[in-house]
Amino acid sequence: MSLKIGDQAPNFKAKTTVGEIDFHQWIENSWAILFSHPKSFTPVCTTELGYMAGLKKEFDKRNVKIIGLSVDQPEDQNQWLKDIEETQGNSVNYPLICDTDKKVSDLYGMIHPNASDTLTVRTVFIIGPDKNIKLMLSYPASTGRNFDEILRVIDSLQLTSKHQVATPVNWKKGDKCIIIPAVSDDEAKDKFPEGWDSPKPYIRIVPQPKD
Ligand code: BEZ
């Protein structure tokens, strides 16, 4: 059965570069990003893991934990982690799951057999503090992901969760937001006493709510 947005993120125990973890316990009450990459000692993965390490402080500010995954052996990771620091200027400061038996990859559908029956594709799962899946994406091995976009999605999801606003096309932090349709006009008057712009009754635009 394939996972869908809104499903509970399956729990698992796994070996990682920082020891064994129980995934749900590791998440605690944070948000989490679980992302797979195909293989250690490959060029695109090297850039991705280094960039994620540089973004970690931004994820920390937002109470988001990050964890990578590949089907490589733990002992293969150590030299590669040194290479990442040397070539990307960031030391990998988050755990990597060593999914050698492909248990987690299978649970999350990270192996797409018609692309490769042995390696994971590039997947990303954003998981909320309720342990439900909020975003899923899959990229081919040859295309490095845009992790700034993942940070942007986190900002959008957290605004929706705290303030019941959605974010329009190409929204950036600080841009105007949209009151979600589930909020009635009467409820919106309480939540947004300054009012909203409404080019159509179903489009209600407000400044980005403050934290
Ligand atoms: C890479 O990370 O560069 C890569 C990995 C697997 C297939 C193609 C590229």
CSV table of C-alpha atoms and ligand atoms in Angstrom, one decimal:
chain,number,residue,atom,x,y,z
A,1,MET,CA,0.0,0.0,0.0
A,2,SER,CA,1.5,3.3,-1.0
A,3,LEU,CA,1.7,6.2,1.5
A,4,LYS,CA,-0.4,9.3,1.0
A,5,ILE,CA,-0.4,12.8,2.5
A,6,GLY,CA,-2.4,12.7,5.8
A,7,ASP,CA,-1.4,9.1,6.6
A,8,GLN,CA,0.5,8.3,9.7
A,9,ALA,CA,4.2,8.1,9.0
A,10,PRO,CA,5.1,4.4,9.7
A,11,ASN,CA,7.2,3.9,12.7
A,12,PHE,CA,10.4,1.9,12.6
A,13,LYS,CA,13.6,1.1,14.5
A,14,ALA,CA,16.8,1.6,12.5
A,15,LYS,CA,20.6,1.8,12.6
A,16,THR,CA,21.9,5.3,12.0
A,17,THR,CA,25.2,7.1,12.1
A,18,VAL,CA,24.4,8.2,15.7
A,19,GLY,CA,23.2,4.8,16.9
A,20,GLU,CA,19.8,2.9,16.8
A,21,ILE,CA,16.7,5.0,16.9
A,22,ASP,CA,12.9,4.5,17.2
A,23,PHE,CA,11.7,7.0,14.6
A,24,HIS,CA,8.6,8.3,16.4
A,25,GLN,CA,10.5,8.6,19.7
A,26,TRP,CA,13.3,10.4,17.8
A,27,ILE,CA,10.8,12.9,16.3
A,28,GLU,CA,9.3,13.6,19.8
A,29,ASN,CA,7.1,16.7,19.5
A,30,SER,CA,9.0,18.2,16.6
A,31,TRP,CA,8.4,18.4,12.9
A,32,ALA,CA,10.6,16.0,10.9
A,33,ILE,CA,12.1,15.7,7.4
A,34,LEU,CA,13.0,12.2,6.3
A,35,PHE,CA,14.9,12.2,2.9
A,36,SER,CA,16.5,9.4,1.0
A,37,HIS,CA,19.4,9.6,-1.4
A,38,PRO,CA,20.7,6.9,-3.7
A,39,LYS,CA,24.2,6.2,-2.7
A,40,SER,CA,27.2,7.5,-0.8
A,41,PHE,CA,30.3,8.7,-2.8
A,42,THR,CA,28.2,10.0,-5.6
A,43,PRO,CA,28.4,13.6,-6.7
A,44,VAL,CA,24.8,14.9,-6.5
A,45,CYS,CA,24.2,13.3,-3.1
A,46,THR,CA,27.4,14.9,-1.8
A,47,THR,CA,26.1,18.4,-2.7
A,48,GLU,CA,22.7,17.6,-1.2
A,49,LEU,CA,23.9,16.4,2.1
A,50,GLY,CA,26.3,19.3,2.5
A,51,TYR,CA,23.6,21.8,1.7
A,52,MET,CA,21.2,20.2,4.1
A,53,ALA,CA,23.9,20.5,6.8
A,54,GLY,CA,24.1,24.3,6.1
A,55,LEU,CA,20.4,24.6,6.4
A,56,LYS,CA,20.1,22.8,9.7
A,57,LYS,CA,20.2,25.9,11.8
A,58,GLU,CA,17.1,27.2,9.8
A,59,PHE,CA,15.3,23.9,10.5
A,60,ASP,CA,16.3,24.0,14.2
A,61,LYS,CA,14.7,27.5,14.5
A,62,ARG,CA,11.5,26.0,13.2
A,63,ASN,CA,11.6,23.0,15.5
A,64,VAL,CA,12.3,20.6,12.6
A,65,LYS,CA,14.6,17.6,12.9
A,66,ILE,CA,16.2,16.2,9.7
A,67,ILE,CA,17.3,12.7,8.9
A,68,GLY,CA,18.8,11.2,5.7
A,69,LEU,CA,18.6,7.6,4.5
A,70,SER,CA,20.4,5.4,2.1
A,71,VAL,CA,20.9,1.6,1.7
A,72,ASP,CA,24.7,2.0,2.3
A,73,GLN,CA,26.6,0.2,5.0
A,74,PRO,CA,27.3,2.4,8.1
A,75,GLU,CA,31.1,1.9,7.7
A,76,ASP,CA,30.9,3.3,4.2
A,77,GLN,CA,29.6,6.6,5.5
A,78,ASN,CA,32.5,7.8,7.6
A,79,GLN,CA,35.0,8.6,4.8
A,80,TRP,CA,32.2,10.1,2.8
A,81,LEU,CA,31.1,12.4,5.6
A,82,LYS,CA,34.7,13.7,5.7
A,83,ASP,CA,34.6,14.2,1.9
A,84,ILE,CA,31.3,16.2,2.3
A,85,GLU,CA,32.8,18.5,4.8
A,86,GLU,CA,35.9,19.0,2.7
A,87,THR,CA,34.1,19.7,-0.6
A,88,GLN,CA,30.9,21.4,0.6
A,89,GLY,CA,32.2,23.3,3.6
A,90,ASN,CA,29.5,21.9,5.9
A,91,SER,CA,29.9,19.0,8.3
A,92,VAL,CA,26.9,16.6,8.3
A,93,ASN,CA,25.2,17.5,11.6
A,94,TYR,CA,22.2,15.2,11.4
A,95,PRO,CA,21.7,11.4,11.4
A,96,LEU,CA,21.8,9.2,8.4
A,97,ILE,CA,19.8,5.9,8.4
A,98,CYS,CA,21.8,3.0,7.2
A,99,ASP,CA,19.0,1.0,5.6
A,100,THR,CA,21.0,-2.0,4.4
A,101,ASP,CA,18.1,-4.4,4.7
A,102,LYS,CA,15.8,-1.9,2.8
A,103,LYS,CA,13.2,-2.2,5.6
A,104,VAL,CA,12.6,1.5,5.8
A,105,SER,CA,12.9,2.1,2.1
A,106,ASP,CA,10.2,-0.5,1.5
A,107,LEU,CA,8.0,0.9,4.2
A,108,TYR,CA,8.1,4.3,2.6
A,109,GLY,CA,8.2,3.3,-1.0
A,110,MET,CA,11.6,4.8,-1.6
A,111,ILE,CA,12.7,2.2,-4.1
A,112,HIS,CA,11.1,2.7,-7.5
A,113,PRO,CA,12.0,-0.6,-9.3
A,114,ASN,CA,11.6,0.7,-12.8
A,115,ALA,CA,14.2,3.4,-12.0
A,116,SER,CA,16.5,1.1,-9.9
A,117,ASP,CA,15.7,-2.0,-8.1
A,118,THR,CA,18.6,-1.7,-5.7
A,119,LEU,CA,18.9,2.1,-4.8
A,120,THR,CA,16.4,4.6,-3.4
A,121,VAL,CA,15.3,7.5,-5.5
A,122,ARG,CA,15.4,11.0,-3.9
A,123,THR,CA,12.4,11.1,-1.7
A,124,VAL,CA,11.4,13.7,0.9
A,125,PHE,CA,8.7,13.3,3.6
A,126,ILE,CA,7.7,16.1,5.8
A,127,ILE,CA,6.1,14.8,9.0
A,128,GLY,CA,4.2,16.9,11.5
A,129,PRO,CA,4.4,16.7,15.3
A,130,ASP,CA,1.2,14.6,15.1
A,131,LYS,CA,3.4,12.0,13.1
A,132,ASN,CA,1.2,12.5,10.0
A,133,ILE,CA,2.7,12.9,6.6
A,134,LYS,CA,2.4,16.5,5.3
A,135,LEU,CA,4.4,16.4,2.1
A,136,MET,CA,5.9,13.7,-0.1
A,137,LEU,CA,8.1,14.1,-3.2
A,138,SER,CA,10.2,11.9,-5.4
A,139,TYR,CA,13.0,13.1,-7.6
A,140,PRO,CA,15.2,11.1,-10.1
A,141,ALA,CA,18.7,10.2,-9.0
A,142,SER,CA,20.2,12.6,-11.5
A,143,THR,CA,18.4,15.8,-10.2
A,144,GLY,CA,19.5,17.3,-7.0
A,145,ARG,CA,16.6,18.7,-4.9
A,146,ASN,CA,15.9,22.3,-4.0
A,147,PHE,CA,16.0,22.1,-0.2
A,148,ASP,CA,15.2,25.8,0.1
A,149,GLU,CA,11.8,24.8,-1.3
A,150,ILE,CA,11.4,22.3,1.5
A,151,LEU,CA,12.1,25.1,4.0
A,152,ARG,CA,9.5,27.2,2.2
A,153,VAL,CA,7.0,24.4,2.6
A,154,ILE,CA,7.7,24.1,6.3
A,155,ASP,CA,7.0,27.8,6.7
A,156,SER,CA,3.8,27.4,4.8
A,157,LEU,CA,2.7,24.3,6.8
A,158,GLN,CA,3.5,26.0,10.1
A,159,LEU,CA,1.5,29.1,9.2
A,160,THR,CA,-1.5,26.9,8.3
A,161,SER,CA,-1.2,25.0,11.5
A,162,LYS,CA,-0.9,28.1,13.7
A,163,HIS,CA,-3.0,30.6,11.9
A,164,GLN,CA,-5.3,28.8,9.4
A,165,VAL,CA,-3.9,30.6,6.4
A,166,ALA,CA,-2.7,29.0,3.2
A,167,THR,CA,0.0,30.4,0.9
A,168,PRO,CA,-0.5,31.3,-2.8
A,169,VAL,CA,1.6,30.5,-5.8
A,170,ASN,CA,5.3,31.2,-5.4
A,171,TRP,CA,4.7,32.6,-1.9
A,172,LYS,CA,7.8,33.7,0.0
A,173,LYS,CA,8.2,34.3,3.7
A,174,GLY,CA,6.6,37.7,4.5
A,175,ASP,CA,4.3,37.7,1.4
A,176,LYS,CA,0.5,37.9,1.8
A,177,CYS,CA,-1.4,34.8,2.8
A,178,ILE,CA,-5.0,33.5,2.1
A,179,ILE,CA,-7.5,32.6,4.8
A,180,ILE,CA,-8.3,28.9,4.3
A,181,PRO,CA,-11.8,28.0,3.0
A,182,ALA,CA,-12.6,26.0,6.2
A,183,VAL,CA,-12.7,29.3,8.1
A,184,SER,CA,-16.1,31.0,7.8
A,185,ASP,CA,-16.4,34.7,7.3
A,186,ASP,CA,-17.8,35.0,10.9
A,187,GLU,CA,-14.8,33.1,12.3
A,188,ALA,CA,-12.4,35.1,10.1
A,189,LYS,CA,-13.7,38.4,11.5
A,190,ASP,CA,-12.5,37.2,15.0
A,191,LYS,CA,-9.2,35.9,13.8
A,192,PHE,CA,-8.4,38.8,11.4
A,193,PRO,CA,-10.0,41.9,12.9
A,194,GLU,CA,-8.1,44.1,10.5
A,195,GLY,CA,-10.2,42.5,7.7
A,196,TRP,CA,-9.0,41.2,4.3
A,197,ASP,CA,-8.9,42.0,0.7
A,198,SER,CA,-11.4,40.0,-1.3
A,199,PRO,CA,-11.3,40.2,-5.1
A,200,LYS,CA,-13.8,37.3,-5.0
A,201,PRO,CA,-15.8,36.1,-2.0
A,202,TYR,CA,-13.7,32.9,-1.9
A,203,ILE,CA,-10.4,34.7,-2.1
A,204,ARG,CA,-9.6,36.4,1.3
A,205,ILE,CA,-6.1,37.9,1.4
A,206,VAL,CA,-4.4,39.0,4.6
A,207,PRO,CA,-0.9,40.0,5.6
A,208,GLN,CA,1.3,37.1,6.8
A,209,PRO,CA,0.3,36.6,10.5
A,210,LYS,CA,3.1,37.3,13.0
A,211,ASP,CA,4.4,34.4,15.0
B,1,BEZ,C1,24.6,11.3,-7.7
B,1,BEZ,O1,24.4,11.5,-6.5
B,1,BEZ,O2,25.4,12.0,-8.3
B,1,BEZ,C2,23.9,10.2,-8.4
B,1,BEZ,C3,23.6,9.0,-7.7
B,1,BEZ,C4,22.9,8.0,-8.4
B,1,BEZ,C5,22.7,8.1,-9.8
B,1,BEZ,C6,23.0,9.3,-10.5
B,1,BEZ,C7,23.7,10.3,-9.8
